[in-house]
Structures are given as C-alpha cells and as structure tokens.
Amino acid sequence: MDIQTLRTPSYPIDAQFVERWSPRAFTLDPIDERTVLTILEAARWAPSSYNSQPWRFVYARRDTDHWDSFLSFLNDFNRSWAGRAAAIVVVMSKRTFRIPGKDEELSLPTHSFDAGAAWAFLALQASLIGWSAHALAGINSDHIRSKLSIPDDFSIEACVAVGRAGDAALLPHFLRAKEVPSDRRPLVDMAAEGRFVDGT
Ligand SMILES: Cc1cc2nc3c(=O)[nH]c(=O)nc-3n(C[C@H](O)[C@H](O)[C@H](O)COP(=O)(O)O)c2cc1C
C-alpha cells in the first residue's frame, strides 16, 4: 500500500506533509557532508521568537571517528536500529538570547518551541531530497552534555537519525511489524474555533 493510501489528509495539504515519516529500517547508504548541511540549512530557515535562532546542531556520520560516541548517546532500544543510520544529529537550544544592540542576556521561554520548528524543517527537507529523519527522545542527555562539552545554558532537545529508508527486513524481528507510516487523530479532536477541545 502506498503512503498516500495509508495517510489521507482531511484537507488539501501539500503531499510533502504526509509523505514525510519516520522509518527505522535504513539502508547502509552513506551520506555526504554536503547533504547533511543541506538538511540543516532548511532548519536554519525556521522561524523563531525574536529571530533568536536558538537551535544548535552537532552531527556525526557513520564510519567516521565520531560515530561510536554518537551511538552511545542513544538508549538501547534506539541503538538497536539507529546503528544503520547514515548520520546522527544532536539538536540543542539556547535558553537565553540577546536583543541585537543590547548587552543583557534574556530568558527565551520559546527555545524548545523554536528548536521544534527547526527539527520539522529539517525533517521535511530530508524527505524532499530522498532521505528520512527520525527524531529520538530516547537519549542520555547527561552523557551527551559531558561528551560534547555542551554549556549549561543549552538544552539538549533530541537526537535525529538520518538515513535512506529501506525494507523492514533490515530491522531486528521485533521491530518489523511496526515499520509502517502512522495515521493521526482527527483534526476536530485538537482544533476548534473559540473553544478548547481535547478529543483524546
Ligand atoms: C521529539 C520526538 C522524539 C521521538 N523519540 C523517538 C524515540 O526515542 N524512538 C523512536 O523510535 N521514535 C521516536 N520518535 C518518533 C515518533 O514516534 C514518530 O515521529 C511518531 O510516531 C509519528 O510518526 P511519523 O514521524 O512517522 O509521522 C520521536 C519523535 C519525536 C518528534
């Protein structure tokens, strides 16, 4: 079944939104650094509060000196499949910002919201050029902070595994049945004019 049959939008959105998904089965195709930077370039153009651009990225590609260290950032479950990814990106955000021309460092309550927008742009760009990006919250943030010397005023938001989607047979057995694009709850359960709805 193709992805558009599995994921049918209720309103006429661009196909890119339903065609992006988060596979775990990756081929062992390597990714060149220019492609990683192309994907991160899209993230750079995300909107942010005060245009503060609080997102930061550190990446490693498979079969480089950094790879084993980046794999050690993931929990056991995520490591069971993400070892075949072509790259892992650590997404961080700065909790403070400075208004241009001023010295004072102000709190930025939107730092995670803004980094989330950047992640979404990253994922869409990857998908548009034939790669897949899979966000990972199952990570060890303390370990990442210490290994990469991340300063205290930066939050570690998530990691992202980037790879080329492959056949589910590439996965450990216990993950194969899950390797299908997911659906979404109906829009009426989460959006309404003038009143709060929570259809969960
Ligand atoms: C912030 C974030 C953290 C996630 N963490 C994990 C994770 O640790 N392991 C995993 O296998 N998937 C993880 N996912 C993937 C989600 O389960 C997936 O995005 C969701 O089920 C929707 O599916 P789709 O991305 O294919 O549309 C994460 C996604 C996001 C956005």
XYZ file of N, CA, C and O and ligand atoms in Angstrom:
831
model
N 0.849 -1.199 0.000
C 0.000 0.000 0.000
C 0.886 1.250 0.000
O 1.870 1.292 0.726
N 0.552 2.259 -0.858
C 1.426 3.426 -0.845
C 1.067 4.359 0.306
O 0.017 4.259 0.926
N 2.000 5.277 0.563
C 1.898 6.093 1.766
C 0.664 6.988 1.757
O 0.069 7.270 2.787
N 0.232 7.411 0.535
C -0.921 8.311 0.485
C -2.227 7.583 0.774
O -3.202 8.188 1.187
N -2.232 6.258 0.567
C -3.412 5.483 0.933
C -3.451 5.316 2.451
O -4.504 5.383 3.076
N -2.260 5.091 3.032
C -2.194 4.927 4.481
C -2.467 6.230 5.212
O -2.947 6.237 6.325
N -2.116 7.338 4.582
C -2.210 8.645 5.239
C -3.017 9.571 4.353
O -2.489 10.163 3.422
N -4.294 9.692 4.655
C -5.157 10.529 3.833
C -5.491 11.801 4.602
O -6.176 11.753 5.625
N -5.006 12.949 4.121
C -5.332 14.186 4.830
C -6.806 14.537 4.671
O -7.432 14.187 3.672
N -7.370 15.222 5.652
C -8.787 15.610 5.596
C -8.988 16.913 4.841
O -10.113 17.237 4.475
N -7.924 17.668 4.671
C -7.977 18.933 3.928
C -6.832 18.910 2.920
O -5.882 18.138 3.071
N -6.895 19.768 1.898
C -5.959 19.630 0.761
C -4.572 20.205 1.024
O -4.196 21.240 0.492
N -3.781 19.523 1.858
C -2.415 19.968 2.155
C -1.445 19.440 1.103
O -1.762 18.497 0.365
N -0.276 20.039 1.065
C 0.754 19.582 0.136
C 1.184 18.149 0.497
O 1.290 17.805 1.687
N 1.468 17.363 -0.512
C 1.816 15.940 -0.299
C 3.038 15.757 0.601
O 3.179 14.735 1.272
N 3.941 16.755 0.625
C 5.173 16.586 1.416
C 4.868 16.295 2.893
O 5.650 15.626 3.562
N 3.733 16.784 3.397
C 3.459 16.623 4.824
C 3.084 15.187 5.178
O 3.389 14.730 6.284
N 2.405 14.509 4.288
C 2.067 13.107 4.585
C 3.135 12.138 4.059
O 3.229 11.008 4.538
N 3.932 12.611 3.125
C 4.984 11.725 2.602
C 6.174 11.629 3.560
O 6.918 10.660 3.540
N 6.368 12.626 4.407
C 7.416 12.519 5.433
C 6.958 11.566 6.510
O 5.840 11.640 6.990
N 7.798 10.627 6.890
C 7.507 9.799 8.053
C 8.832 9.359 8.669
O 9.896 9.758 8.181
N 8.754 8.586 9.721
C 9.962 8.253 10.489
C 10.256 6.759 10.452
O 9.906 6.027 11.384
N 10.895 6.294 9.395
C 11.247 4.870 9.353
C 12.386 4.551 10.325
O 13.110 5.442 10.759
N 12.500 3.270 10.641
C 13.655 2.799 11.420
C 14.580 1.931 10.567
O 15.754 1.780 10.900
N 14.028 1.361 9.502
C 14.844 0.495 8.639
C 15.618 1.366 7.661
O 15.027 2.010 6.791
N 16.916 1.390 7.817
C 17.762 2.188 6.933
C 18.669 1.279 6.105
O 19.195 0.290 6.615
N 18.870 1.668 4.851
C 19.902 1.025 4.040
C 21.248 1.491 4.598
O 21.274 2.396 5.423
N 22.325 0.915 4.145
C 23.627 1.381 4.651
C 24.236 2.453 3.742
O 25.446 2.702 3.795
N 23.401 3.111 2.938
C 23.927 4.189 2.080
C 24.617 5.252 2.938
O 24.027 5.727 3.909
N 25.835 5.642 2.563
C 26.470 6.744 3.289
C 25.883 8.081 2.847
O 25.298 8.186 1.762
N 26.031 9.079 3.677
C 25.558 10.423 3.334
C 26.774 11.338 3.261
O 27.691 11.211 4.088
N 26.820 12.210 2.263
C 27.976 13.117 2.239
C 27.677 14.347 3.089
O 26.532 14.650 3.401
N 28.752 15.014 3.475
C 28.585 16.118 4.423
C 27.739 17.234 3.820
O 26.956 17.890 4.509
N 27.850 17.436 2.521
C 27.066 18.487 1.870
C 25.557 18.224 2.009
O 24.767 19.145 2.187
N 25.181 16.953 1.952
C 23.759 16.618 2.113
C 23.304 16.862 3.551
O 22.214 17.379 3.790
N 24.152 16.495 4.516
C 23.806 16.796 5.918
C 23.612 18.300 6.076
O 22.641 18.775 6.677
N 24.530 19.068 5.493
C 24.447 20.530 5.631
C 23.242 21.093 4.884
O 22.642 22.083 5.308
N 22.854 20.452 3.792
C 21.646 20.891 3.062
C 20.407 20.701 3.928
O 19.516 21.562 3.986
N 20.367 19.579 4.633
C 19.231 19.298 5.519
C 19.221 20.298 6.690
O 18.175 20.837 7.062
N 20.407 20.583 7.230
C 20.487 21.544 8.344
C 20.229 22.972 7.877
O 19.746 23.807 8.644
N 20.525 23.235 6.620
C 20.256 24.572 6.069
C 18.747 24.873 6.124
O 18.347 26.001 6.445
N 17.939 23.879 5.837
C 16.483 24.088 5.925
C 16.094 24.419 7.361
O 15.264 25.306 7.608
N 16.715 23.727 8.318
C 16.431 24.005 9.732
C 16.783 25.455 10.074
O 16.085 26.125 10.836
N 17.843 25.950 9.496
C 18.305 27.318 9.770
C 17.257 28.358 9.394
O 17.220 29.450 9.943
N 16.397 28.026 8.423
C 15.398 28.981 7.948
C 14.080 28.882 8.708
O 13.083 29.528 8.346
N 14.063 28.127 9.783
C 12.842 28.050 10.601
C 12.602 29.394 11.294
O 13.544 30.141 11.574
N 11.330 29.709 11.580
C 11.046 30.933 12.344
C 11.361 30.722 13.824
O 11.297 29.595 14.327
N 11.691 31.816 14.518
C 11.911 31.719 15.968
C 11.575 33.046 16.619
O 11.619 34.094 15.975
N 11.255 32.996 17.876
C 10.910 34.195 18.645
C 12.081 35.193 18.593
O 13.232 34.805 18.856
N 11.810 36.424 18.257
C 12.832 37.477 18.098
C 13.873 37.121 17.041
O 14.956 37.685 17.030
N 13.584 36.162 16.196
C 14.586 35.620 15.257
C 15.864 35.232 16.001
O 16.988 35.406 15.518
N 15.667 34.674 17.196
C 16.809 34.362 18.070
C 17.576 33.117 17.615
O 18.718 32.914 18.024
N 16.946 32.275 16.803
C 17.621 31.100 16.227
C 18.362 30.283 17.294
O 19.562 30.064 17.194
N 17.623 29.841 18.313
C 18.286 29.200 19.452
C 18.794 27.782 19.176
O 19.475 27.199 20.010
N 18.460 27.212 18.040
C 18.860 25.830 17.738
C 20.362 25.732 17.488
O 21.001 26.633 16.953
N 20.903 24.620 17.893
C 22.305 24.279 17.588
C 22.325 22.806 17.205
O 21.523 22.017 17.712
N 23.272 22.431 16.357
C 23.349 21.051 15.871
C 24.794 20.557 15.946
O 25.718 21.294 15.604
N 24.959 19.330 16.384
C 26.252 18.647 16.254
C 25.933 17.334 15.548
O 24.970 16.658 15.930
N 26.717 16.987 14.543
C 26.376 15.775 13.797
C 27.595 14.879 13.632
O 28.741 15.320 13.734
N 27.313 13.614 13.389
C 28.371 12.656 13.049
C 27.817 11.722 11.981
O 26.631 11.370 12.012
N 28.666 11.380 11.050
C 28.262 10.427 10.009
C 28.812 9.038 10.331
O 29.870 8.922 10.963
N 28.092 7.992 9.890
C 28.534 6.612 10.143
C 29.910 6.401 9.511
O 30.240 7.014 8.503
N 30.680 5.534 10.117
C 32.021 5.207 9.631
C 32.987 6.391 9.728
O 33.933 6.488 8.938
N 32.719 7.293 10.637
C 33.707 8.330 10.964
C 34.157 8.105 12.409
O 33.545 7.309 13.144
N 35.184 8.829 12.828
C 35.733 8.649 14.176
C 34.722 8.960 15.277
O 34.833 8.454 16.383
N 33.743 9.826 14.965
C 32.776 10.232 15.998
C 31.631 9.238 16.177
O 30.860 9.353 17.125
N 31.489 8.305 15.256
C 30.248 7.534 15.181
C 29.936 6.746 16.457
O 28.828 6.804 16.980
N 30.904 6.002 16.957
C 30.632 5.153 18.132
C 30.194 6.001 19.321
O 29.312 5.610 20.086
N 30.801 7.147 19.435
C 30.447 8.044 20.516
C 28.988 8.511 20.357
O 28.204 8.509 21.312
N 28.592 8.874 19.143
C 27.216 9.342 18.919
C 26.206 8.213 19.139
O 25.121 8.437 19.656
N 26.587 6.998 18.762
C 25.675 5.861 19.017
C 25.487 5.644 20.515
O 24.402 5.258 20.965
N 26.534 5.946 21.278
C 26.442 5.757 22.737
C 25.510 6.787 23.380
O 25.149 6.657 24.538
N 25.101 7.798 22.630
C 24.145 8.791 23.155
C 22.722 8.222 23.236
O 21.869 8.766 23.913
N 22.466 7.135 22.488
C 21.100 6.603 22.357
C 20.826 5.517 23.398
O 21.750 4.816 23.832
N 19.555 5.360 23.756
C 19.220 4.250 24.654
C 19.281 2.923 23.873
O 19.435 2.918 22.638
N 19.174 1.834 24.593
C 19.375 0.521 23.959
C 18.386 0.293 22.822
O 18.738 -0.240 21.772
N 17.118 0.688 23.052
C 16.106 0.476 22.006
C 16.500 1.216 20.725
O 16.519 0.634 19.629
N 16.814 2.475 20.856
C 17.138 3.252 19.645
C 18.435 2.773 18.986
O 18.562 2.770 17.761
N 19.379 2.329 19.834
C 20.637 1.822 19.266
C 20.416 0.535 18.477
O 21.168 0.212 17.568
N 19.330 -0.188 18.817
C 19.080 -1.475 18.142
C 18.789 -1.298 16.657
O 18.903 -2.234 15.881
N 18.367 -0.094 16.246
C 18.108 0.122 14.811
C 18.894 1.298 14.229
O 19.207 1.298 13.041
N 19.226 2.298 15.070
C 19.821 3.524 14.501
C 21.298 3.368 14.151
O 21.870 4.262 13.521
N 21.876 2.234 14.482
C 23.270 1.979 14.075
C 23.425 1.917 12.563
O 24.518 2.077 12.034
N 22.314 1.692 11.846
C 22.367 1.650 10.376
C 22.117 3.021 9.759
O 22.168 3.156 8.526
N 21.833 4.025 10.585
C 21.595 5.373 10.029
C 22.871 5.881 9.372
O 23.978 5.399 9.646
N 22.698 6.866 8.495
C 23.870 7.457 7.826
C 24.466 8.579 8.670
O 25.660 8.884 8.557
N 23.646 9.187 9.518
C 24.140 10.267 10.379
C 23.242 10.392 11.596
O 22.066 10.010 11.551
N 23.818 10.893 12.660
C 23.044 11.244 13.858
C 23.318 12.719 14.146
O 24.479 13.161 14.127
N 22.223 13.451 14.366
C 22.339 14.885 14.674
C 21.834 15.096 16.101
O 20.752 14.620 16.447
N 22.604 15.784 16.912
C 22.123 16.206 18.238
C 21.537 17.604 18.081
O 22.193 18.491 17.524
N 20.290 17.773 18.531
C 19.618 19.077 18.439
C 19.591 19.707 19.835
O 19.093 19.090 20.785
N 20.129 20.893 19.936
C 20.145 21.624 21.202
C 19.484 22.972 21.009
O 19.249 23.396 19.880
N 19.175 23.647 22.139
C 18.637 25.008 22.026
C 19.166 25.857 23.167
O 19.365 25.368 24.286
N 19.395 27.120 22.863
C 19.927 28.063 23.864
C 18.748 28.677 24.613
O 17.796 29.153 24.000
N 18.831 28.647 25.936
C 17.687 29.089 26.755
C 17.627 30.595 26.924
O 16.685 31.125 27.493
N 18.630 31.283 26.480
C 18.653 32.747 26.603
C 19.021 33.355 25.262
O 19.527 32.664 24.368
N 18.787 34.668 25.137
C 19.173 35.358 23.904
C 19.437 36.827 24.220
O 19.095 37.318 25.293
N 20.029 37.503 23.261
C 20.351 38.915 23.429
C 19.676 39.690 22.306
O 19.812 39.313 21.130
N 18.932 40.738 22.642
C 18.347 41.586 21.606
C 19.504 42.320 20.925
O 20.378 42.864 21.617
N 19.540 42.337 19.580
C 20.663 42.983 18.887
C 20.882 44.409 19.406
O 19.932 45.154 19.596
N 22.137 44.741 19.668
C 22.475 46.079 20.153
C 22.410 46.213 21.666
O 22.781 47.246 22.216
N 21.929 45.188 22.360
C 21.866 45.251 23.832
C 22.798 44.191 24.427
O 23.062 43.169 23.804
N 23.227 44.446 25.659
C 24.185 43.534 26.299
C 23.508 42.428 27.102
O 24.066 41.350 27.276
N 22.303 42.740 27.575
C 21.665 41.852 28.538
C 21.234 40.522 27.915
O 20.668 40.490 26.816
N 21.509 39.456 28.622
C 21.095 38.115 28.189
C 19.715 37.839 28.808
O 19.581 37.834 30.034
N 18.693 37.679 27.956
C 17.323 37.498 28.446
C 16.896 36.047 28.328
O 17.385 35.318 27.455
N 15.950 35.679 29.175
C 15.410 34.327 29.096
C 14.601 34.165 27.793
O 13.935 35.102 27.362
N 14.672 33.007 27.183
C 13.924 32.745 25.934
C 12.974 31.565 26.187
O 13.333 30.409 25.934
N 11.746 31.854 26.659
C 10.839 30.743 27.005
C 10.488 29.862 25.814
O 10.043 28.726 25.999
N 10.688 30.363 24.592
C 10.293 29.596 23.399
C 11.429 28.730 22.836
O 11.282 28.200 21.735
N 12.509 28.584 23.579
C 13.674 27.921 22.956
C 13.351 26.525 22.421
O 13.804 26.146 21.328
N 12.531 25.768 23.175
C 12.214 24.409 22.706
C 11.217 24.439 21.548
O 11.329 23.655 20.592
N 10.235 25.351 21.653
C 9.263 25.512 20.556
C 9.997 25.849 19.258
O 9.746 25.265 18.195
N 10.933 26.770 19.347
C 11.696 27.195 18.164
C 12.555 26.039 17.621
O 12.620 25.818 16.405
N 13.189 25.303 18.514
C 14.010 24.166 18.057
C 13.121 23.099 17.423
O 13.540 22.400 16.488
N 11.879 22.996 17.907
C 10.932 22.051 17.304
C 10.593 22.441 15.872
O 10.469 21.581 14.991
N 10.466 23.758 15.650
C 10.211 24.217 14.277
C 11.401 23.864 13.382
O 11.229 23.416 12.238
N 12.603 24.051 13.920
C 13.804 23.742 13.133
C 13.872 22.256 12.806
O 14.205 21.859 11.680
N 13.534 21.427 13.789
C 13.525 19.971 13.539
C 12.537 19.628 12.431
O 12.805 18.816 11.550
N 11.359 20.276 12.455
C 10.342 19.961 11.441
C 10.839 20.356 10.047
O 10.655 19.601 9.077
N 11.482 21.501 9.946
C 12.026 21.917 8.644
C 13.087 20.919 8.166
O 13.153 20.541 7.007
N 13.941 20.531 9.106
C 14.997 19.542 8.808
C 14.385 18.260 8.253
O 14.823 17.728 7.220
N 13.348 17.781 8.935
C 12.743 16.503 8.542
C 12.075 16.610 7.171
O 12.155 15.689 6.347
N 11.421 17.737 6.933
C 10.762 17.899 5.629
C 11.798 18.000 4.514
O 11.642 17.408 3.445
N 12.872 18.750 4.755
C 13.908 18.882 3.723
C 14.532 17.518 3.419
O 14.743 17.157 2.253
N 14.819 16.751 4.473
C 15.394 15.425 4.260
C 14.465 14.601 3.375
O 14.889 13.997 2.375
N 13.193 14.601 3.720
C 12.215 13.805 2.977
C 12.117 14.262 1.518
O 12.014 13.441 0.599
N 12.184 15.573 1.303
C 12.048 16.102 -0.064
C 13.217 15.694 -0.964
O 13.080 15.681 -2.182
N 14.369 15.379 -0.358
C 15.523 15.001 -1.197
C 15.866 13.507 -1.048
O 16.984 13.081 -1.318
N 14.877 12.733 -0.600
C 15.046 11.276 -0.646
C 15.681 10.652 0.580
O 16.043 9.473 0.562
N 15.821 11.445 1.674
C 16.348 10.899 2.921
C 15.234 10.883 3.953
O 14.189 11.487 3.743
N 15.466 10.199 5.063
C 14.480 10.184 6.138
C 15.145 10.623 7.427
O 16.303 10.269 7.692
N 14.408 11.387 8.215
C 14.920 11.843 9.514
C 13.990 11.314 10.588
O 12.766 11.450 10.484
N 14.551 10.707 11.617
C 13.759 10.099 12.690
C 14.238 10.692 14.016
O 15.372 10.459 14.432
N 13.372 11.487 14.658
C 13.744 12.124 15.929
C 13.796 11.090 17.049
O 13.046 10.117 17.052
N 14.674 11.328 18.016
C 14.882 10.393 19.117
C 14.929 11.135 20.446
O 15.856 11.927 20.688
N 13.942 10.860 21.291
C 13.996 11.387 22.660
C 14.635 10.363 23.596
O 15.004 10.710 24.725
N 14.759 9.152 23.144
C 15.372 8.097 23.949
C 16.886 8.206 23.899
O 17.566 7.453 23.180
N 17.383 9.187 24.653
C 18.810 9.504 24.633
C 19.272 9.758 26.069
O 18.446 9.956 26.956
N 20.585 9.778 26.256
C 21.143 10.085 27.581
C 21.739 11.496 27.534
O 22.870 11.693 27.096
N 20.942 12.474 27.982
C 21.339 13.880 27.841
C 22.583 14.218 28.657
O 23.430 15.002 28.210
N 22.693 13.640 29.856
C 23.874 13.943 30.688
C 25.151 13.480 29.988
O 26.175 14.170 29.988
N 25.052 12.323 29.393
C 26.201 11.761 28.683
C 26.565 12.640 27.472
O 27.733 12.941 27.228
N 25.532 13.090 26.742
C 25.770 13.954 25.577
C 26.429 15.264 26.042
O 27.413 15.732 25.463
N 25.871 15.832 27.101
C 26.390 17.119 27.592
C 27.870 16.989 27.955
O 28.692 17.836 27.609
N 28.179 15.913 28.643
C 29.568 15.765 29.069
C 30.496 15.438 27.885
O 31.545 16.044 27.727
N 30.087 14.541 27.009
C 30.951 14.139 25.881
C 31.200 15.293 24.910
O 32.291 15.436 24.353
N 30.144 16.119 24.688
C 30.277 17.192 23.689
C 30.560 18.550 24.339
O 30.592 19.572 23.643
N 30.728 18.551 25.667
C 31.004 19.808 26.405
C 29.960 20.877 26.087
O 30.283 22.002 25.690
N 28.687 20.514 26.250
C 27.595 21.452 25.980
C 27.435 22.368 27.204
O 27.230 21.881 28.323
N 27.485 23.679 27.007
C 27.343 24.596 28.156
C 25.976 24.468 28.818
O 24.990 24.064 28.183
N 25.903 24.869 30.104
C 24.680 24.699 30.895
C 23.483 25.462 30.349
O 22.343 25.073 30.580
N 23.709 26.569 29.663
C 22.557 27.358 29.196
C 21.981 26.835 27.874
O 21.173 27.494 27.231
N 22.390 25.643 27.483
C 21.807 24.990 26.300
C 21.045 23.749 26.740
O 21.560 22.949 27.515
N 19.823 23.589 26.235
C 19.062 22.360 26.464
C 19.396 21.352 25.372
O 19.533 21.734 24.202
N 19.466 20.103 25.767
C 19.610 19.039 24.767
C 18.192 18.555 24.465
O 17.512 18.030 25.333
N 17.743 18.801 23.248
C 16.337 18.569 22.905
C 16.085 17.141 22.446
O 15.130 16.503 22.877
N 16.890 16.666 21.542
C 16.661 15.338 20.949
C 17.850 15.007 20.053
O 18.668 15.885 19.754
N 17.915 13.778 19.627
C 18.820 13.410 18.534
C 17.946 13.100 17.318
O 16.736 12.865 17.439
N 18.550 13.114 16.151
C 17.829 12.765 14.919
C 18.703 11.793 14.130
O 19.877 12.089 13.857
N 18.137 10.644 13.804
C 18.826 9.688 12.932
C 18.398 9.987 11.496
O 17.210 10.130 11.212
N 19.383 10.104 10.614
C 19.101 10.389 9.201
C 19.614 9.217 8.371
O 20.743 8.759 8.577
N 18.779 8.724 7.487
C 19.216 7.626 6.625
C 18.288 7.485 5.440
O 17.336 8.247 5.285
N 18.625 6.511 4.588
C 17.732 6.202 3.469
C 16.818 5.069 3.901
O 17.294 4.032 4.368
N 15.512 5.279 3.749
C 14.558 4.248 4.152
C 14.776 2.983 3.329
O 14.946 3.044 2.103
N 14.769 1.845 4.025
C 14.944 0.561 3.351
C 13.812 -0.386 3.717
O 12.797 0.027 4.293
N 14.017 -1.640 3.408
C 12.989 -2.642 3.648
C 12.926 -3.007 5.139
O 13.960 -3.041 5.821
N 11.715 -3.286 5.618
C 11.540 -3.649 7.031
C 12.389 -4.864 7.421
O 12.752 -5.028 8.589
N 12.735 -5.706 6.433
C 13.536 -6.899 6.727
C 14.935 -6.545 7.242
O 15.635 -7.395 7.800
N 15.344 -5.287 7.076
C 16.649 -4.856 7.580
C 16.646 -4.684 9.101
O 17.695 -4.541 9.726
N 15.435 -4.690 9.682
C 15.305 -4.438 11.121
C 15.384 -5.722 11.926
O 15.063 -6.802 11.419
N 15.717 -5.613 13.224
C 15.547 -6.772 14.104
C 14.084 -7.225 14.043
O 13.185 -6.391 13.844
N 13.848 -8.515 14.251
C 12.492 -9.079 14.101
C 11.425 -8.300 14.857
O 10.350 -8.034 14.331
N 11.730 -7.940 16.095
C 10.688 -7.350 16.943
C 10.213 -5.984 16.448
O 9.187 -5.491 16.906
N 10.924 -5.392 15.502
C 10.536 -4.058 15.019
C 9.854 -4.080 13.651
O 9.318 -3.055 13.214
N 9.866 -5.207 13.003
C 9.421 -5.235 11.588
C 7.952 -4.875 11.419
O 7.601 -4.101 10.536
N 7.093 -5.384 12.282
C 5.653 -5.153 12.120
C 5.287 -3.683 12.327
O 4.266 -3.211 11.838
N 6.142 -2.958 13.069
C 5.864 -1.543 13.355
C 6.289 -0.623 12.222
O 6.076 0.591 12.297
N 6.952 -1.166 11.215
C 7.568 -0.317 10.189
C 6.553 0.118 9.125
O 6.679 -0.225 7.943
N 5.549 0.872 9.564
C 4.549 1.432 8.627
C 4.267 2.875 9.037
O 4.248 3.196 10.227
N 4.010 3.736 8.069
C 3.682 5.126 8.416
C 2.425 5.174 9.277
O 1.470 4.430 9.049
N 2.451 6.041 10.267
C 1.315 6.119 11.199
C 0.260 7.094 10.699
O 0.532 7.973 9.883
N -0.943 6.947 11.239
C -2.050 7.866 10.939
C -2.063 8.956 12.018
O -1.162 9.015 12.871
N -3.051 9.801 12.006
C -3.194 10.859 13.008
C -4.607 10.870 13.556
O -5.542 10.412 12.895
N -4.761 11.410 14.785
C -6.096 11.629 15.326
C -6.798 12.692 14.480
O -6.142 13.526 13.867
N -8.154 12.708 14.483
C -8.876 13.683 13.651
C -8.632 15.112 14.108
O -8.455 15.375 15.299
N -8.664 16.027 13.160
C -8.425 17.441 13.457
C -9.443 17.991 14.457
O -9.097 18.814 15.311
N -10.685 17.521 14.393
C -11.711 18.034 15.321
C -11.398 17.675 16.774
O -11.945 18.272 17.688
N -10.533 16.703 16.990
C -10.142 16.350 18.365
C -9.127 17.315 18.943
O -8.793 17.236 20.127
N -8.581 18.209 18.100
C -7.488 19.054 18.592
C -7.603 20.515 18.208
O -6.828 21.337 18.689
N -8.586 20.868 17.354
C -8.692 22.247 16.896
C -10.152 22.636 16.773
O -10.955 21.883 16.211
N -10.492 23.817 17.312
C -11.866 24.310 17.189
C -11.844 25.822 17.287
O -10.925 26.394 17.887
N -12.840 26.450 16.696
C -12.898 27.905 16.748
C -13.494 28.367 18.075
O -14.629 28.007 18.419
N -12.736 29.126 18.822
C -13.257 29.811 20.002
C -13.467 28.960 21.233
O -13.981 29.439 22.240
N -13.103 27.711 21.203
C -13.287 26.878 22.404
C -12.225 25.798 22.387
O -11.767 25.365 21.324
N -11.880 25.404 23.615
C -10.857 24.371 23.747
C -11.452 22.990 23.503
O -12.543 22.689 23.988
N -10.773 22.176 22.720
C -11.211 20.785 22.567
C -10.039 19.870 22.866
O -8.882 20.187 22.591
N -10.362 18.755 23.444
C -9.353 17.722 23.675
C -10.044 16.385 23.500
O -10.624 15.843 24.416
N -9.941 15.890 22.290
C -10.667 14.663 21.949
C -9.919 13.394 22.298
O -10.238 12.338 21.773
N -8.915 13.498 23.174
C -8.155 12.278 23.484
C -9.000 11.317 24.317
O -9.825 11.730 25.091
C 10.646 14.648 19.736
C 10.471 13.245 19.222
C 11.047 12.189 19.900
C 10.935 10.879 19.409
N 11.608 9.858 20.044
C 11.635 8.632 19.497
C 12.461 7.619 20.048
O 13.179 7.804 21.039
N 12.467 6.402 19.420
C 11.716 6.144 18.317
O 11.791 5.034 17.803
N 10.919 7.107 17.759
C 10.877 8.346 18.313
N 10.121 9.343 17.737
C 9.334 9.076 16.524
C 7.845 9.185 16.761
O 7.380 8.035 17.420
C 7.135 9.436 15.417
O 7.566 10.691 14.897
C 5.625 9.430 15.573
O 5.166 8.147 15.903
C 4.925 9.908 14.328
O 5.307 9.135 13.237
P 5.901 9.743 11.896
O 7.094 10.609 12.288
O 6.323 8.541 11.100
O 4.853 10.564 11.238
C 10.201 10.638 18.231
C 9.608 11.720 17.554
C 9.748 12.996 18.028
C 9.156 14.141 17.240
